[in-house]
Amino acid sequence: MRRIVFPPVHEATEDGLVAVGGDLEVDTLLTAYRNGIFPWPISVELPLAWFSPDPRGVLDFHELHLSRSFEKFLRKNTYRVSFNQDFKNVILSCARMRRKNQPTTWITPDILTGYEKLFKEDLAYSVEVWNEENKLVGGLYGVVMGQFVSGESMFMLEDGASKFGLYSLIEHLKTKGIKWLDTQMVTPVVEQFGGKYIDREDFLERLTTLDWTLPKGNIF
């Protein structure tokens, strides 16, 4: 069995860069997340980059905020949600999603392969949002390692689909005793739900309180 070692996160650059290089095998990713580190490729041409930003984005479920417009959306909602039914198409859709001020995707072919391996090992999940024609119109994916759950990326093809996916994920996780989600950054959507930044040290302390050995079946 390989011994995977990352530099201490307190040695990260101001931007949170911890290390450059390495691979995206399952044991590497598991070690990274357990140490508060995640891969964030800068480009396909450059070596793989690993980050542990300070501060760190999280969403505490007891602070979940629903706007009046979203509550109105929920009352009229016709979308259907599922979990772990189409991981490949969800992550591919996230990679294809065009984002403001982001000319290229960070979800490189290596990321696709690495996280598909995680999914096969029950260490990643997907949320699918379907419209009335049973078309995949939104969703998100992330990692699930015991009690640790992250949100990596989301996409939407119809209004409100990604928000509904995230809301459905939160409501599901609450029933399983999960109390917060690692969002890494606080995007506008995450902020709308009450996401916030916390100090990296506080984030790392949270990681020490989690049970990382729970089977995925205990969560999804």
PDB file of N, CA and C in Angstrom, residues 3 46 75 89-90 92 94 105 121 192 194:
ATOM      1  N   ARG A   3       2.194   5.067   0.575  1.00  0.00           N
ATOM      2  CA  ARG A   3       2.111   6.066   1.641  1.00  0.00           C
ATOM      3  C   ARG A   3       2.060   7.436   0.971  1.00  0.00           C
ATOM      4  N   LEU A  46      -0.719  22.421 -17.518  1.00  0.00           N
ATOM      5  CA  LEU A  46       0.127  22.574 -16.333  1.00  0.00           C
ATOM      6  C   LEU A  46      -0.024  21.390 -15.381  1.00  0.00           C
ATOM      7  N   ARG A  75     -42.888  25.664  -3.984  1.00  0.00           N
ATOM      8  CA  ARG A  75     -44.325  25.370  -3.984  1.00  0.00           C
ATOM      9  C   ARG A  75     -44.827  25.006  -5.381  1.00  0.00           C
ATOM     10  N   ASN A  89     -22.859  11.436 -16.356  1.00  0.00           N
ATOM     11  CA  ASN A  89     -23.441  12.557 -17.093  1.00  0.00           C
ATOM     12  C   ASN A  89     -23.489  13.826 -16.249  1.00  0.00           C
ATOM     13  N   VAL A  90     -23.624  13.686 -14.943  1.00  0.00           N
ATOM     14  CA  VAL A  90     -23.606  14.861 -14.075  1.00  0.00           C
ATOM     15  C   VAL A  90     -22.239  15.529 -14.126  1.00  0.00           C
ATOM     16  N   LEU A  92     -19.890  15.227 -16.362  1.00  0.00           N
ATOM     17  CA  LEU A  92     -19.643  15.725 -17.713  1.00  0.00           C
ATOM     18  C   LEU A  92     -20.390  17.036 -17.950  1.00  0.00           C
ATOM     19  N   CYS A  94     -21.225  19.189 -15.663  1.00  0.00           N
ATOM     20  CA  CYS A  94     -20.525  20.218 -14.889  1.00  0.00           C
ATOM     21  C   CYS A  94     -19.303  20.722 -15.652  1.00  0.00           C
ATOM     22  N   THR A 105     -12.726  24.971 -18.319  1.00  0.00           N
ATOM     23  CA  THR A 105     -13.153  24.214 -17.151  1.00  0.00           C
ATOM     24  C   THR A 105     -11.959  23.660 -16.379  1.00  0.00           C
ATOM     25  N   GLU A 121     -15.801   3.439  -6.019  1.00  0.00           N
ATOM     26  CA  GLU A 121     -15.368   2.976  -4.697  1.00  0.00           C
ATOM     27  C   GLU A 121     -16.294   3.491  -3.592  1.00  0.00           C
ATOM     28  N   GLN A 192     -26.473  32.250  -1.104  1.00  0.00           N
ATOM     29  CA  GLN A 192     -27.917  32.425  -0.982  1.00  0.00           C
ATOM     30  C   GLN A 192     -28.527  31.460   0.028  1.00  0.00           C
ATOM     31  N   GLY A 194     -26.959  30.450   2.686  1.00  0.00           N
ATOM     32  CA  GLY A 194     -26.369  30.690   4.000  1.00  0.00           C
ATOM     33  C   GLY A 194     -24.927  30.251   4.124  1.00  0.00           C
TER      34      GLY A 194
END
